[in-house]
XYZ file of C-alpha atoms in Angstrom:
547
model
C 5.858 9.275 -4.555
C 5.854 7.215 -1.718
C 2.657 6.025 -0.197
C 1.724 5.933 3.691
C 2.463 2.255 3.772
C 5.848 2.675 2.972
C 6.683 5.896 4.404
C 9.962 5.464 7.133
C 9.365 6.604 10.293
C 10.870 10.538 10.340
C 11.729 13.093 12.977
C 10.117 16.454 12.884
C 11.426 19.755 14.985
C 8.326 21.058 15.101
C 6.152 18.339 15.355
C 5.158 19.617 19.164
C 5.519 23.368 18.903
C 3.048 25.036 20.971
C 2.464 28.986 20.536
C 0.888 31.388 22.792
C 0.130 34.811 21.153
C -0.330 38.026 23.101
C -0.567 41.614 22.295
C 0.508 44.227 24.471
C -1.141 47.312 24.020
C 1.196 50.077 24.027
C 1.625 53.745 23.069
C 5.030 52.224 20.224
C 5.062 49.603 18.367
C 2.900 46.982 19.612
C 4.395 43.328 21.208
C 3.762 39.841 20.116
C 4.709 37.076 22.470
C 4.688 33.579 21.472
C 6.232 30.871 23.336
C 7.528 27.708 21.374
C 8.329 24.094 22.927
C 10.942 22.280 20.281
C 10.480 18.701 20.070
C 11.048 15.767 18.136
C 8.201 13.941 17.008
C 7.197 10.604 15.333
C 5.412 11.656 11.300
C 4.879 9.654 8.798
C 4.728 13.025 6.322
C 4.088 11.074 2.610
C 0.466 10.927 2.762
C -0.488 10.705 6.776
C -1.410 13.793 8.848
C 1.087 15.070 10.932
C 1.453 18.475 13.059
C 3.819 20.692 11.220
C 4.839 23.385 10.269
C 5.024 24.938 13.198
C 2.424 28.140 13.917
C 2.674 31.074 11.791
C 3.624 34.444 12.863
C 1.271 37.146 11.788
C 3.031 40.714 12.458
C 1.946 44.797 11.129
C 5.248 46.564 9.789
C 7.445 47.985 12.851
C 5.694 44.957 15.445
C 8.064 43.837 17.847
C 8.305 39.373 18.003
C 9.634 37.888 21.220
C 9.879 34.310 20.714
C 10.840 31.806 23.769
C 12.650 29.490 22.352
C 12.788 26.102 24.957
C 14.657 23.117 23.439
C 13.591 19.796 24.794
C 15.555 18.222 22.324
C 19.140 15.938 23.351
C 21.099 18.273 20.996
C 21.975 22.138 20.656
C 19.554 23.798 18.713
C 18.737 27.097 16.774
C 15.805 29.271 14.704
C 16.599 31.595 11.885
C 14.017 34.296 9.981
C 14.336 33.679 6.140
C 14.252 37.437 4.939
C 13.723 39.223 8.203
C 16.865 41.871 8.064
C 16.959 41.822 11.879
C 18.143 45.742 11.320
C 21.270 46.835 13.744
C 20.931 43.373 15.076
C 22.490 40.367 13.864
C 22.427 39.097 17.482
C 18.558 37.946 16.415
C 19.927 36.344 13.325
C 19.479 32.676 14.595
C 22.539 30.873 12.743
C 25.754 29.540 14.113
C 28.324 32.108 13.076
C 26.366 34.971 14.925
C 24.397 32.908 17.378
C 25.580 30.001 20.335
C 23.122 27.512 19.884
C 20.588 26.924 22.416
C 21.704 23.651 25.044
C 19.850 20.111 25.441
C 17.156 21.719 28.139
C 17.794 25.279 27.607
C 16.198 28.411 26.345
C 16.911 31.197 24.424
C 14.369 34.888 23.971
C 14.316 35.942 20.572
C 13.673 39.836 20.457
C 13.137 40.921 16.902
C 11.331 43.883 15.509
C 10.392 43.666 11.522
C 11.799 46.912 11.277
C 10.536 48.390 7.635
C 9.373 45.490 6.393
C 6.160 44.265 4.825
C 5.499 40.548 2.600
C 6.191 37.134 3.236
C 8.862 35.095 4.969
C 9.601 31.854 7.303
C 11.684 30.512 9.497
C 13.551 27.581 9.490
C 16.110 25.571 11.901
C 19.570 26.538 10.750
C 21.902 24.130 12.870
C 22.816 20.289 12.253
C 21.190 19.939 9.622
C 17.592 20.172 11.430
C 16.321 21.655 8.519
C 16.116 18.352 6.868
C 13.694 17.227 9.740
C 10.498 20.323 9.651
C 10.669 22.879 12.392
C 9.664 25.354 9.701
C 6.679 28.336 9.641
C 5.484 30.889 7.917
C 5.832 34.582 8.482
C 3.383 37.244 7.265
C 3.728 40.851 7.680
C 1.308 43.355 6.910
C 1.659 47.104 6.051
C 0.058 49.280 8.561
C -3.462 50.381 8.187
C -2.948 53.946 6.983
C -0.444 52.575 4.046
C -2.083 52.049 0.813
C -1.504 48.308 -0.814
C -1.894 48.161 -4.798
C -4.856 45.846 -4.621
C -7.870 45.709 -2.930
C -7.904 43.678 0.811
C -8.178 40.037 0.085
C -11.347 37.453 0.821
C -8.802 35.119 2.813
C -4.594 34.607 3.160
C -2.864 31.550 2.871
C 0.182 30.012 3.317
C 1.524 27.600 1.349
C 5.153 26.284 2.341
C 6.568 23.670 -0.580
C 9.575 21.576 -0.797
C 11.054 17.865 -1.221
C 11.465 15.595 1.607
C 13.180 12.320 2.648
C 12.130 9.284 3.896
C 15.793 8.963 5.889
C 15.276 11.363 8.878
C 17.705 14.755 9.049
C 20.758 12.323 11.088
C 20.719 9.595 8.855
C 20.946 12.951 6.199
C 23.707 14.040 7.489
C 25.783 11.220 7.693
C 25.902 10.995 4.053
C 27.413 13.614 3.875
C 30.160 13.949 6.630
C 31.530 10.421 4.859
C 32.041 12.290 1.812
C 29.082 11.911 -0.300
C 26.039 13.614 -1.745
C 22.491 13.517 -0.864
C 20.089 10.838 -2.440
C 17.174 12.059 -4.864
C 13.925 13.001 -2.586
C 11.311 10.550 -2.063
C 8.337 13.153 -2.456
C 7.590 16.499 -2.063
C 4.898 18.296 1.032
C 2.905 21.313 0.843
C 2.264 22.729 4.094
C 3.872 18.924 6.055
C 1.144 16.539 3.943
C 1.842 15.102 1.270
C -0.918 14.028 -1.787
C -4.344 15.611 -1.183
C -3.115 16.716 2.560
C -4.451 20.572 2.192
C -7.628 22.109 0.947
C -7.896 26.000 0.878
C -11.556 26.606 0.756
C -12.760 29.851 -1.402
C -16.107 31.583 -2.044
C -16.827 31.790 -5.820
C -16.417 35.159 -7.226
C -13.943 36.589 -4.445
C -9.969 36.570 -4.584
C -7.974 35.401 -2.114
C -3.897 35.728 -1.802
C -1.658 32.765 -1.306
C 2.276 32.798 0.237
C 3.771 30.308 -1.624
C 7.239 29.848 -0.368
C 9.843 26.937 -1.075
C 11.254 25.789 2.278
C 12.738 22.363 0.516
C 16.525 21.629 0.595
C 17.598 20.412 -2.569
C 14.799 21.054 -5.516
C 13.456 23.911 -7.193
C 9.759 23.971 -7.636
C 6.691 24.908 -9.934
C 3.307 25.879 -8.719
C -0.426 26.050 -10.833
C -3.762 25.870 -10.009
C -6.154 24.201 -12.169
C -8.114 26.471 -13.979
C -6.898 30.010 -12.650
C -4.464 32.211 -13.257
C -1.824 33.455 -10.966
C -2.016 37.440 -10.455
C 2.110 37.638 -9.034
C 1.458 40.900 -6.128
C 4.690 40.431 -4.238
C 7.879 39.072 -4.239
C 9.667 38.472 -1.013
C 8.530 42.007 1.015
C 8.311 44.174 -3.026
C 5.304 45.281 -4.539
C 6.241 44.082 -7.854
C 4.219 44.878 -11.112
C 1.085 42.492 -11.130
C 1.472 40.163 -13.954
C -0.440 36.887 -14.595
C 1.462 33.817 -14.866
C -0.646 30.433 -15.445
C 2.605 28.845 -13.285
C 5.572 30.165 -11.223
C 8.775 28.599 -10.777
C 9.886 28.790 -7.186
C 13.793 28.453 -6.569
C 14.942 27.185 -2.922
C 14.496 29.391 -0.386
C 12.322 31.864 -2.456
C 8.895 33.307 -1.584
C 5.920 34.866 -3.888
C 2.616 36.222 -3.039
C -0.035 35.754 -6.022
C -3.894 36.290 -6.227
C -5.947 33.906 -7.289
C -9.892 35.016 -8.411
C -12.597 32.133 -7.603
C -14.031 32.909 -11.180
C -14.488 29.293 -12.190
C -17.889 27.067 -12.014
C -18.240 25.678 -8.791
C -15.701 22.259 -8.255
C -12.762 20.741 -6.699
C -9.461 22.186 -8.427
C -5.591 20.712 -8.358
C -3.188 23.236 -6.838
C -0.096 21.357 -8.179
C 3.586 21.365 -7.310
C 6.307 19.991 -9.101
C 10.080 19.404 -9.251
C 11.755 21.482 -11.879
C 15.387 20.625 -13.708
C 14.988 16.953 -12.115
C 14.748 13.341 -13.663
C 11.796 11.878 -12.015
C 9.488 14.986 -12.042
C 8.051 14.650 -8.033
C 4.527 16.196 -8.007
C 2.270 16.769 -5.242
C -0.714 19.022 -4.773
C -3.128 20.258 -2.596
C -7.188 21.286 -3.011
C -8.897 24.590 -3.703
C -12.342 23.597 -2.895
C -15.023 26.209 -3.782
C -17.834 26.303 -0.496
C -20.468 25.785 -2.950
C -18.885 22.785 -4.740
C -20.588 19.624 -6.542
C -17.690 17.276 -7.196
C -14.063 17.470 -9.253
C -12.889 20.165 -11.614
C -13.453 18.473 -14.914
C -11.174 20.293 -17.073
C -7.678 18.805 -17.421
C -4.920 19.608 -14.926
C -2.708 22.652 -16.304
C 0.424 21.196 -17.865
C 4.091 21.664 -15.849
C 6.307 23.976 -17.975
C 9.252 22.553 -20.066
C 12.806 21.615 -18.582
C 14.497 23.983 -20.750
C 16.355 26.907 -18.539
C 14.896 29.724 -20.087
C 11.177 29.563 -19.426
C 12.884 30.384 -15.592
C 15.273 32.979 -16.675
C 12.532 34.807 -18.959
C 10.026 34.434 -16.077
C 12.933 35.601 -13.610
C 13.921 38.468 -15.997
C 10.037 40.039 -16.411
C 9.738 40.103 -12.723
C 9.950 44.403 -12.297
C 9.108 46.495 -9.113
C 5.952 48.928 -8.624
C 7.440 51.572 -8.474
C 3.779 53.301 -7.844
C 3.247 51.577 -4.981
C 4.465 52.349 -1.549
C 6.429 50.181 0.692
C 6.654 49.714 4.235
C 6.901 53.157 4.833
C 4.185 55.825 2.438
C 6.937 57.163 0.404
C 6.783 55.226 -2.974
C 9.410 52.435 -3.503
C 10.868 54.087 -7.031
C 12.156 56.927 -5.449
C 15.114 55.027 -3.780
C 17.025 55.644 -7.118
C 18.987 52.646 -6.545
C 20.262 53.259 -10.128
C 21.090 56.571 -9.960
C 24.022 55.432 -6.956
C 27.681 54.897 -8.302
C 28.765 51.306 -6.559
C 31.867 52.021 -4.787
C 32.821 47.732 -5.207
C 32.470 44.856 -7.510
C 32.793 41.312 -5.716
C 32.751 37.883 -8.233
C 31.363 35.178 -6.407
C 32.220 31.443 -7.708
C 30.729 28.418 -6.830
C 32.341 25.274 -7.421
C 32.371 21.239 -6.481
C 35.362 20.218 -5.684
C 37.000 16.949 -3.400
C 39.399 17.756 -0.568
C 40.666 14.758 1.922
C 38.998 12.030 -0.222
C 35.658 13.703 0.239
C 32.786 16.204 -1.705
C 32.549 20.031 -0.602
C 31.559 22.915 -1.859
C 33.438 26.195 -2.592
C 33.195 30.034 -3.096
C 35.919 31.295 -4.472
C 37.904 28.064 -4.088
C 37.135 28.316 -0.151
C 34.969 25.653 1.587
C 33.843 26.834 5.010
C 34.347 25.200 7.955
C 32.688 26.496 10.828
C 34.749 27.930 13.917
C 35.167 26.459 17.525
C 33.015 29.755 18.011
C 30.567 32.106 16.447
C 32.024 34.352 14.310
C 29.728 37.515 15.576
C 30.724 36.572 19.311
C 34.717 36.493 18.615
C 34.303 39.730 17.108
C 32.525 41.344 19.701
C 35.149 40.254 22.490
C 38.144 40.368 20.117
C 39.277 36.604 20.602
C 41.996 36.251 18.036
C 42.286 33.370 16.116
C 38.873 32.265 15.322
C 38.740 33.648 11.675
C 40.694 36.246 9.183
C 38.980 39.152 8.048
C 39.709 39.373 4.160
C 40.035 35.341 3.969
C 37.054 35.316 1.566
C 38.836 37.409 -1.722
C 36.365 39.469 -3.442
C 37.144 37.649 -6.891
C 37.479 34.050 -7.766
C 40.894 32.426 -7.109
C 42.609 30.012 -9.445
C 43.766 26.564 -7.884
C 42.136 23.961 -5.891
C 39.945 24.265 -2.835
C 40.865 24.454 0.540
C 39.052 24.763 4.049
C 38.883 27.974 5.763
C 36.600 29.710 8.256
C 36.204 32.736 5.747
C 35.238 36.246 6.437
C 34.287 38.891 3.994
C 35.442 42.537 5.344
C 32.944 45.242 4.219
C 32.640 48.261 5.821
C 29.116 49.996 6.477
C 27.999 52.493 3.779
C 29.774 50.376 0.943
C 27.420 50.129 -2.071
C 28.464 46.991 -3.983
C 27.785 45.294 -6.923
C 27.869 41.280 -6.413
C 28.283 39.013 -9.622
C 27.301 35.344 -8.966
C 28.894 33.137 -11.581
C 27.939 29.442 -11.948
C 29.655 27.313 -14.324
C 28.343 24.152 -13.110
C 25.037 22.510 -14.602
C 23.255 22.901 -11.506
C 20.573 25.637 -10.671
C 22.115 28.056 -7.672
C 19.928 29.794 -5.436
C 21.745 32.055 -2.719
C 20.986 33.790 0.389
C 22.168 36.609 2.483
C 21.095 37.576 5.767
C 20.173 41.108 6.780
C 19.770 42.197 3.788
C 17.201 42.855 0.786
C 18.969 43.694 -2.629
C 18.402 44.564 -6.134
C 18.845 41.997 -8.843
C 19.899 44.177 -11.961
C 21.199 41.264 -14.563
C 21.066 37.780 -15.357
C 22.325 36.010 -18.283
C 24.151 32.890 -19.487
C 27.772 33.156 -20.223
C 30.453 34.678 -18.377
C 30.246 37.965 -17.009
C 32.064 41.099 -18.538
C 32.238 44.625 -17.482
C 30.369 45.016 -20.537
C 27.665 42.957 -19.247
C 26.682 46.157 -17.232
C 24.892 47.656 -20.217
C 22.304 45.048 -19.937
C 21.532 45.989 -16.292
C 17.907 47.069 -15.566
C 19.288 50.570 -13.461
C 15.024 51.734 -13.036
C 12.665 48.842 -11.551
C 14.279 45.716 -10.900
C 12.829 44.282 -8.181
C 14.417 43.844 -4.271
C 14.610 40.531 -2.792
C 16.308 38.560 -0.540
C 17.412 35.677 -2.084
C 18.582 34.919 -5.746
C 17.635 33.777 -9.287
C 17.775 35.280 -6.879
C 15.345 38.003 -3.700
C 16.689 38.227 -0.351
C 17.085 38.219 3.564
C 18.093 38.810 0.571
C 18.339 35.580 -1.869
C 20.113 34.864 -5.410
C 18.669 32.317 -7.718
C 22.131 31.560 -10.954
C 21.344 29.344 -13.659
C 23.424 27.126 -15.157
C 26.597 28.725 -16.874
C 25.396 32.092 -16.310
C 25.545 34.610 -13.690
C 23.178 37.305 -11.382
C 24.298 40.650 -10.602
C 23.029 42.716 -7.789
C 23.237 45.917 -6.425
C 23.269 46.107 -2.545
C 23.762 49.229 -0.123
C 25.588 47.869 3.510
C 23.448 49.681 5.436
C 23.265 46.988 8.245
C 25.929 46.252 10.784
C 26.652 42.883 11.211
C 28.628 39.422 10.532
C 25.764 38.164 8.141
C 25.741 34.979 6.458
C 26.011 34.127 2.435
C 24.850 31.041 1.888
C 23.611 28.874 -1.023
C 19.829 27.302 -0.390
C 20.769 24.112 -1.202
C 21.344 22.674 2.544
C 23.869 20.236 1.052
C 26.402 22.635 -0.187
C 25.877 25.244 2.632
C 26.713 22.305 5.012
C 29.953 20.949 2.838
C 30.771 24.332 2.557
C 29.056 26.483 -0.022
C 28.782 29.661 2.243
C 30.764 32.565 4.155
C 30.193 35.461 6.153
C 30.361 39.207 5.561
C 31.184 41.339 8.182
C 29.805 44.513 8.028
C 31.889 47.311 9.922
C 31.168 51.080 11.405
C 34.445 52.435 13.176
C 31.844 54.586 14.806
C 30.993 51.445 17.796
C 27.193 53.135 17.853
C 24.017 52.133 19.021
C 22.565 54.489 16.418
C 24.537 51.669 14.016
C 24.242 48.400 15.839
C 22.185 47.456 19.074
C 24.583 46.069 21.942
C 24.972 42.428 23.220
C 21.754 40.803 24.399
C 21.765 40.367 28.346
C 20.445 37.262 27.990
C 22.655 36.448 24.482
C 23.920 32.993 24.909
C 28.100 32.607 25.072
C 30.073 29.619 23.887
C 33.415 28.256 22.975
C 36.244 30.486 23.401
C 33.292 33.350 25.275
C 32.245 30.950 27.551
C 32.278 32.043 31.348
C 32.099 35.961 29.517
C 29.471 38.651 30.922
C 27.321 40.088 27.955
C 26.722 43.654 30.334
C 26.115 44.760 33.636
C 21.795 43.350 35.209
């Protein structure tokens, strides 16, 4: 890892964000106010303190989050909410092909409500690559007081957000790869911005505490231990799943876990460690869990990192199961969804692939790299402005020949229950997202995928998730030469992006969107236009609806 002394001078979106928090006591669901100033900032993040992530948002199931977005940066910018399912409003969603971004000295009003949701999530910038540069924070939302959690109330909460970073800042990034080439290895990784030593949780001995440990990085997987203690895994991206005890977790881009950890050692300094998985260097990093009554270091040695074979992943991936004894967001328990017990009524085969086209690298599904459209996809639909995309340009099964470029569009029509294979045959770990959503993850295996495969599926407690291995706002973690299979109920109208978590092949392509349609044109099935929605390209000089 690099050291202070060497570390390039980087750019950081959220190195001046400023919060305000409010509550607004009402008779409904309460309202949290925060406004956020978006600025670049001068960090130097391997080893020197700098002033991201940006605040956290702290929310109760059903809380309404207006965020005031102002960008005082010279170039359009935009927020999305990693596993918030924005419910009957994809407006909120925050990336380009629902969204206009937000203009050099503008401002944009987020107006969310975490609508049946309870667990851990963050939020990101989705647009030019800004991800590459901070501007991310953690979200944590709690179950109201009346709904019984399956463990007693914690001693503390933390957050801890994980993931690789660059010495070249998020432009220098991106021109890489618009001239047709791949990313560089990372120089280091950061746990919450700092790099070695940067964070120290500090726990009472003999009480448990719960850490968010989510992987906001943009090309590695990672592995997290603490010296000495064993990880007690409570939730997986907003699921009670079954508690089991892991001495490490692997974390997969874009993922999130929530694991207690018991202050039941003598009283020391102890490593919490992070590491790169599936790369050659290793990059580690950690962080301190200082006991309040310590004397010096841990003295025992640090816990070893796990093997680079696949399958200590896939088996850790695979025991992962759902409490089905516990309730969710709402008091009815989460097992008696059945999701099983429901006939899918379509099977879409999703392929990635590397390919070259014009002399330079993208990435494919289905043979179709994405290009994105003169304007957002969610906006052209809404005013019917032909010839910004083709519904049914993304096929539902993988096409032979070479890839091509295409703005491609899923058509899926609300009430669907489908079954989604994700089939990698490249030797490169997939993790994959999609927005608005939260879906089971029945099967994983190496191979190729078979209709037989289906009698392998677990039909009773996998767990939901929103991205994949992969949980979800909604995310899919595939391994090597193998594939995922999920089971997912369109219940949420929308044009909702399908990305992969690796911000080099969503930005060369690796992505499309899936438009989710009700003939019915309800508000009982999708909120209307924003007033204040923000209208671009081929909308531009439009009228969202009448003051």
């Amino acid at each position: 890892m690099a050291s202070s002394s060497s570390s390039a001078l980087l750019l950081a979106a959220a190195a001046a964000l400023l919060a305000s928090l409010f509550l607004l006591a009402r008779a409904d669901d309460p309202y949290r106010f925060y406004t956020w100033n978006i600025t670049f900032g001068d960090i130097y993040p391997l080893g020197v303190k700098q002033e991201f992530p940006g605040p956290q948002i702290d929310a109760v199931t059903n809380d309404n989050i207006i965020v005031n977005v102002f960008n005082n940066l010279p170039v359009p910018f935009l927020l999305s909410w990693q596993g918030i399912q924005q419910r009957r409003s994809s407006w909120q969603d925050g990336v380009y092909g629902t969204n206009c971004p937000i203009p050099p000295g503008g401002n944009f009003t987020y107006n969310m409500q975490f609508k049946d949701q309870i667990g851990s999530y963050y939020y990101f910038p989705s647009l030019l690559f800004h991800k590459a540069a901070g501007g991310y924070g953690g979200i944590r939302v709690l179950s109201r007081p009346r709904i019984p959690v399956p463990f007693d109330p914690p001693a503390g909460d933390f957050t801890i957000l994980a993931g690789d970073w660059f010495k070249l800042n998020h432009t220098d990034l991106k021109g890489i790869l618009d001239s047709g080439n791949d990313l560089p290895f990372p120089d280091g990784l950061l746990i919450n911005g700092q790099g070695w030593n940067g964070n120290r949780f500090t726990v009472d001995q003999g009480k448990t505490y719960r850490f968010r440990v989510s992987n906001v990085g943009i090309a590695t997987s990672v592995n997290i231990r603490i010296q000495g203690h064993s990880l007690l895994l409570v939730e997986v991206e907003g699921s009670h799943s079954m508690q089991s005890t892991f001495t490490s977790i692997d974390i997969h881009l874009g993922q999130s876990y929530s694991f207690l950890v018991t202050a039941d050692q003598p009283p020391a300094d102890y490593s919490i460690i992070v590491s790169t998985r599936f790369t050659t260097p290793v990059l580690t990093t950690n962080a301190i869990l200082h006991y309040s009554n310590a004397n010096g270091a841990a003295t025992i040695p640090p816990p070893p990192a796990p093997t680079v074979e696949i399958d200590f992943s896939l088996n850790q991936a695979r025991s992962i199961r759902w409490n089905l004894t516990a309730s969710g967001p709402r008091p009815n328990p989460q097992g008696s969804y059945h999701y099983g017990l429901v006939n899918t009524t379509r099977t879409i085969r999703l392929a990635n692939s590397r390919a070259t086209i014009n002399g330079k690298l993208r990435y494919a599904v289905n043979s179709i790299s994405f290009i994105p459209a003169d304007t957002p996809l969610k906006v052209a639909d809404f005013y019917n402005i032909p010839g910004v995309f083709t519904l049914g340009s993304m096929p539902d099964n993988p096409t032979s020949g070479g890839a091509y470029l295409q703005t491609s569009v899923m058509a899926a029509n609300m009430r669907e229950y489908v079954e989604v294979i994700f089939e990698n045959a490249e030797n490169f770990v997939q993790s994959w997202h999609i927005d608005g959503y939260a879906f089971w993850v029945v099967g994983m295996d190496g191979g190729q995928w078979t209709p037989a495969s289906r009698q392998g599926y677990n039909l009773r407690d996998a767990i939901a998730r929103y991205t994949l291995q992969c949980k979800l706002l909604a995310a899919v973690h595939v391994y090597p030469q193998s594939w995922t299979a999920i089971y997912m109920p369109l219940d949420n109208v929308g044009m909702w992006n399908v990305r992969s978590e690796s911000w080099a092949r969503q930005y060369l392509g690796q992505q499309f969107y899936l438009r989710v349609y009700s003939p019915a044109n309800s508000w009982r099935d999708e909120n209307p236009i924003p007033k204040n929605a923000l209208l671009c390209g081929r909308a531009s000089g439009r009228r969202t609806r009448p003051l």
